[in-house]
Amino acid sequence: MRPSLLLPILLSTALLAACAQEPTVDRHAVLRDVLESYRNSIAGMQPTSTPVLPQLEGAPRSATQLLGQSPDAVRGWLGEPRLRRNEGTAQVWLYQGQYCNLDVVMDRDDTPNSPLRVSYAAARASGTERRTEAACMSELLRRG
């Protein structure tokens, strides 16, 4: 065999061997992470008749721990949101990190002149990176 053909053949053989070695994915672990994130998101959608301000020791580790919190408390942990829009009497805040987003809805209860409180919060991965809700919250808290 001619030496000028040997190098391309060796390179293509090495590339094919590298492509054939796919990383092993623990599908059960992925499913557990996804279910945990969805459970936390669903818990955040439960209606509350009166705002409850849970006493948090330190920063929240899940989006559901933001429920009932004031705008000042959320800004204290996360800083100013990237986007903010009004929806009637409610406000929708979006926090963005490199790999995660956090949606926060602040609303008033039915009493006149009631303060804004977090009524919904959900952290989610963005892009193709695999992230749990706890990892997203950690990333966004470091950013804030």
PDB file of C-alpha atoms in Angstrom:
ATOM      1  CA  MET A   1       0.000   0.000   0.000  1.00  0.00           C
ATOM      2  CA  ARG A   2       1.231   3.471  -0.812  1.00  0.00           C
ATOM      3  CA  PRO A   3       2.268   5.570   2.222  1.00  0.00           C
ATOM      4  CA  SER A   4       0.154   8.544   1.018  1.00  0.00           C
ATOM      5  CA  LEU A   5      -3.016   6.438   1.416  1.00  0.00           C
ATOM      6  CA  LEU A   6      -2.068   4.968   4.768  1.00  0.00           C
ATOM      7  CA  LEU A   7      -2.580   8.148   6.830  1.00  0.00           C
ATOM      8  CA  PRO A   8      -6.171   8.868   5.644  1.00  0.00           C
ATOM      9  CA  ILE A   9      -7.133   5.226   6.196  1.00  0.00           C
ATOM     10  CA  LEU A  10      -5.716   5.246   9.738  1.00  0.00           C
ATOM     11  CA  LEU A  11      -7.455   8.544  10.551  1.00  0.00           C
ATOM     12  CA  SER A  12     -10.832   7.373   9.281  1.00  0.00           C
ATOM     13  CA  THR A  13     -10.478   4.078  11.187  1.00  0.00           C
ATOM     14  CA  ALA A  14      -9.714   6.000  14.395  1.00  0.00           C
ATOM     15  CA  LEU A  15     -12.716   8.294  13.849  1.00  0.00           C
ATOM     16  CA  LEU A  16     -15.047   5.351  13.253  1.00  0.00           C
ATOM     17  CA  ALA A  17     -13.813   3.655  16.419  1.00  0.00           C
ATOM     18  CA  ALA A  18     -14.390   6.838  18.432  1.00  0.00           C
ATOM     19  CA  CYS A  19     -17.913   7.232  17.034  1.00  0.00           C
ATOM     20  CA  ALA A  20     -18.788   3.631  17.845  1.00  0.00           C
ATOM     21  CA  GLN A  21     -18.185   4.203  21.566  1.00  0.00           C
ATOM     22  CA  GLU A  22     -21.406   5.865  22.731  1.00  0.00           C
ATOM     23  CA  PRO A  23     -21.598   6.950  26.361  1.00  0.00           C
ATOM     24  CA  THR A  24     -23.807   4.788  28.528  1.00  0.00           C
ATOM     25  CA  VAL A  25     -26.949   6.601  29.665  1.00  0.00           C
ATOM     26  CA  ASP A  26     -28.743   5.507  32.799  1.00  0.00           C
ATOM     27  CA  ARG A  27     -32.289   5.928  31.521  1.00  0.00           C
ATOM     28  CA  HIS A  28     -33.791   5.295  34.957  1.00  0.00           C
ATOM     29  CA  ALA A  29     -31.725   8.136  36.455  1.00  0.00           C
ATOM     30  CA  VAL A  30     -32.835  10.476  33.671  1.00  0.00           C
ATOM     31  CA  LEU A  31     -36.466   9.511  34.234  1.00  0.00           C
ATOM     32  CA  ARG A  32     -36.140  10.025  38.012  1.00  0.00           C
ATOM     33  CA  ASP A  33     -34.653  13.526  37.436  1.00  0.00           C
ATOM     34  CA  VAL A  34     -37.430  14.474  35.025  1.00  0.00           C
ATOM     35  CA  LEU A  35     -40.163  13.185  37.336  1.00  0.00           C
ATOM     36  CA  GLU A  36     -38.682  15.032  40.318  1.00  0.00           C
ATOM     37  CA  SER A  37     -38.667  18.290  38.364  1.00  0.00           C
ATOM     38  CA  TYR A  38     -42.257  17.776  37.206  1.00  0.00           C
ATOM     39  CA  ARG A  39     -43.441  16.924  40.724  1.00  0.00           C
ATOM     40  CA  ASN A  40     -41.902  20.141  42.021  1.00  0.00           C
ATOM     41  CA  SER A  41     -43.511  22.142  39.212  1.00  0.00           C
ATOM     42  CA  ILE A  42     -46.932  20.586  39.804  1.00  0.00           C
ATOM     43  CA  ALA A  43     -46.675  21.278  43.531  1.00  0.00           C
ATOM     44  CA  GLY A  44     -46.170  24.932  42.627  1.00  0.00           C
ATOM     45  CA  MET A  45     -49.468  25.013  40.747  1.00  0.00           C
ATOM     46  CA  GLN A  46     -51.638  24.144  43.740  1.00  0.00           C
ATOM     47  CA  PRO A  47     -53.985  27.045  44.561  1.00  0.00           C
ATOM     48  CA  THR A  48     -53.685  28.678  47.945  1.00  0.00           C
ATOM     49  CA  SER A  49     -56.459  30.715  49.520  1.00  0.00           C
ATOM     50  CA  THR A  50     -54.117  32.868  51.590  1.00  0.00           C
ATOM     51  CA  PRO A  51     -50.476  33.593  50.939  1.00  0.00           C
ATOM     52  CA  VAL A  52     -48.206  31.596  53.187  1.00  0.00           C
ATOM     53  CA  LEU A  53     -44.742  32.912  53.889  1.00  0.00           C
ATOM     54  CA  PRO A  54     -42.633  29.883  54.729  1.00  0.00           C
ATOM     55  CA  GLN A  55     -39.627  30.597  56.870  1.00  0.00           C
ATOM     56  CA  LEU A  56     -36.616  29.718  54.772  1.00  0.00           C
ATOM     57  CA  GLU A  57     -33.237  29.117  56.268  1.00  0.00           C
ATOM     58  CA  GLY A  58     -30.932  30.381  53.563  1.00  0.00           C
ATOM     59  CA  ALA A  59     -31.775  30.476  49.888  1.00  0.00           C
ATOM     60  CA  PRO A  60     -34.538  28.381  48.296  1.00  0.00           C
ATOM     61  CA  ARG A  61     -33.427  25.056  46.833  1.00  0.00           C
ATOM     62  CA  SER A  62     -36.575  24.512  44.774  1.00  0.00           C
ATOM     63  CA  ALA A  63     -38.923  26.765  42.863  1.00  0.00           C
ATOM     64  CA  THR A  64     -41.843  25.745  45.088  1.00  0.00           C
ATOM     65  CA  GLN A  65     -40.101  27.329  48.073  1.00  0.00           C
ATOM     66  CA  LEU A  66     -40.702  30.679  46.370  1.00  0.00           C
ATOM     67  CA  LEU A  67     -44.484  30.293  46.740  1.00  0.00           C
ATOM     68  CA  GLY A  68     -45.974  33.004  48.934  1.00  0.00           C
ATOM     69  CA  GLN A  69     -42.800  35.104  48.901  1.00  0.00           C
ATOM     70  CA  SER A  70     -42.800  38.842  48.230  1.00  0.00           C
ATOM     71  CA  PRO A  71     -41.133  40.534  45.244  1.00  0.00           C
ATOM     72  CA  ASP A  72     -38.464  41.927  47.604  1.00  0.00           C
ATOM     73  CA  ALA A  73     -37.605  38.465  48.913  1.00  0.00           C
ATOM     74  CA  VAL A  74     -37.304  37.051  45.375  1.00  0.00           C
ATOM     75  CA  ARG A  75     -35.101  39.970  44.283  1.00  0.00           C
ATOM     76  CA  GLY A  76     -32.972  39.452  47.391  1.00  0.00           C
ATOM     77  CA  TRP A  77     -32.189  35.874  46.324  1.00  0.00           C
ATOM     78  CA  LEU A  78     -32.160  36.181  42.550  1.00  0.00           C
ATOM     79  CA  GLY A  79     -31.609  39.856  41.718  1.00  0.00           C
ATOM     80  CA  GLU A  80     -33.619  41.604  39.042  1.00  0.00           C
ATOM     81  CA  PRO A  81     -35.393  39.389  36.483  1.00  0.00           C
ATOM     82  CA  ARG A  82     -34.222  39.368  32.886  1.00  0.00           C
ATOM     83  CA  LEU A  83     -37.778  40.010  31.669  1.00  0.00           C
ATOM     84  CA  ARG A  84     -40.854  41.306  33.457  1.00  0.00           C
ATOM     85  CA  ARG A  85     -44.357  41.771  32.104  1.00  0.00           C
ATOM     86  CA  ASN A  86     -47.752  42.635  33.540  1.00  0.00           C
ATOM     87  CA  GLU A  87     -50.706  40.307  33.029  1.00  0.00           C
ATOM     88  CA  GLY A  88     -53.704  42.136  34.449  1.00  0.00           C
ATOM     89  CA  THR A  89     -53.002  42.498  38.171  1.00  0.00           C
ATOM     90  CA  ALA A  90     -50.277  39.833  38.058  1.00  0.00           C
ATOM     91  CA  GLN A  91     -46.620  40.117  37.101  1.00  0.00           C
ATOM     92  CA  VAL A  92     -44.604  37.477  35.264  1.00  0.00           C
ATOM     93  CA  TRP A  93     -40.856  37.436  35.876  1.00  0.00           C
ATOM     94  CA  LEU A  94     -38.283  35.443  33.897  1.00  0.00           C
ATOM     95  CA  TYR A  95     -34.829  34.653  35.208  1.00  0.00           C
ATOM     96  CA  GLN A  96     -32.293  33.237  32.768  1.00  0.00           C
ATOM     97  CA  GLY A  97     -29.030  31.479  33.445  1.00  0.00           C
ATOM     98  CA  GLN A  98     -26.637  29.776  31.085  1.00  0.00           C
ATOM     99  CA  TYR A  99     -28.431  26.422  31.294  1.00  0.00           C
ATOM    100  CA  CYS A 100     -31.648  27.199  33.172  1.00  0.00           C
ATOM    101  CA  ASN A 101     -34.698  29.450  33.256  1.00  0.00           C
ATOM    102  CA  LEU A 102     -37.044  30.279  36.104  1.00  0.00           C
ATOM    103  CA  ASP A 103     -40.621  31.467  35.556  1.00  0.00           C
ATOM    104  CA  VAL A 104     -42.186  33.329  38.474  1.00  0.00           C
ATOM    105  CA  VAL A 105     -45.784  34.580  38.572  1.00  0.00           C
ATOM    106  CA  MET A 106     -46.715  37.102  41.249  1.00  0.00           C
ATOM    107  CA  ASP A 107     -50.354  37.751  41.945  1.00  0.00           C
ATOM    108  CA  ARG A 108     -52.611  39.334  44.526  1.00  0.00           C
ATOM    109  CA  ASP A 109     -55.235  37.441  46.504  1.00  0.00           C
ATOM    110  CA  ASP A 110     -58.894  38.475  46.332  1.00  0.00           C
ATOM    111  CA  THR A 111     -58.740  41.142  49.032  1.00  0.00           C
ATOM    112  CA  PRO A 112     -58.439  44.795  47.971  1.00  0.00           C
ATOM    113  CA  ASN A 113     -54.933  46.288  47.988  1.00  0.00           C
ATOM    114  CA  SER A 114     -53.316  42.969  48.852  1.00  0.00           C
ATOM    115  CA  PRO A 115     -49.554  42.714  48.212  1.00  0.00           C
ATOM    116  CA  LEU A 116     -48.004  40.784  45.347  1.00  0.00           C
ATOM    117  CA  ARG A 117     -46.940  37.247  46.289  1.00  0.00           C
ATOM    118  CA  VAL A 118     -45.455  34.410  44.270  1.00  0.00           C
ATOM    119  CA  SER A 119     -48.348  32.201  43.151  1.00  0.00           C
ATOM    120  CA  TYR A 120     -46.410  30.031  40.666  1.00  0.00           C
ATOM    121  CA  ALA A 121     -42.724  29.254  40.104  1.00  0.00           C
ATOM    122  CA  ALA A 122     -41.057  26.691  37.845  1.00  0.00           C
ATOM    123  CA  ALA A 123     -37.365  26.165  37.083  1.00  0.00           C
ATOM    124  CA  ARG A 124     -36.433  24.363  33.888  1.00  0.00           C
ATOM    125  CA  ALA A 125     -33.397  23.456  31.851  1.00  0.00           C
ATOM    126  CA  SER A 126     -32.740  25.356  28.657  1.00  0.00           C
ATOM    127  CA  GLY A 127     -30.875  24.018  25.658  1.00  0.00           C
ATOM    128  CA  THR A 128     -29.666  20.445  25.530  1.00  0.00           C
ATOM    129  CA  GLU A 129     -28.020  20.258  28.952  1.00  0.00           C
ATOM    130  CA  ARG A 130     -29.595  17.881  31.465  1.00  0.00           C
ATOM    131  CA  ARG A 131     -30.393  19.733  34.695  1.00  0.00           C
ATOM    132  CA  THR A 132     -32.564  19.037  37.706  1.00  0.00           C
ATOM    133  CA  GLU A 133     -34.659  21.771  39.253  1.00  0.00           C
ATOM    134  CA  ALA A 134     -32.256  21.922  42.223  1.00  0.00           C
ATOM    135  CA  ALA A 135     -29.290  22.417  39.863  1.00  0.00           C
ATOM    136  CA  CYS A 136     -31.194  25.158  38.032  1.00  0.00           C
ATOM    137  CA  MET A 137     -32.031  26.959  41.270  1.00  0.00           C
ATOM    138  CA  SER A 138     -28.412  26.716  42.383  1.00  0.00           C
ATOM    139  CA  GLU A 139     -27.213  28.192  39.073  1.00  0.00           C
ATOM    140  CA  LEU A 140     -29.729  31.044  39.177  1.00  0.00           C
ATOM    141  CA  LEU A 141     -29.003  31.861  42.840  1.00  0.00           C
ATOM    142  CA  ARG A 142     -25.258  32.143  42.100  1.00  0.00           C
ATOM    143  CA  ARG A 143     -26.094  34.518  39.232  1.00  0.00           C
ATOM    144  CA  GLY A 144     -28.292  36.778  41.390  1.00  0.00           C
TER     145      GLY A 144
END
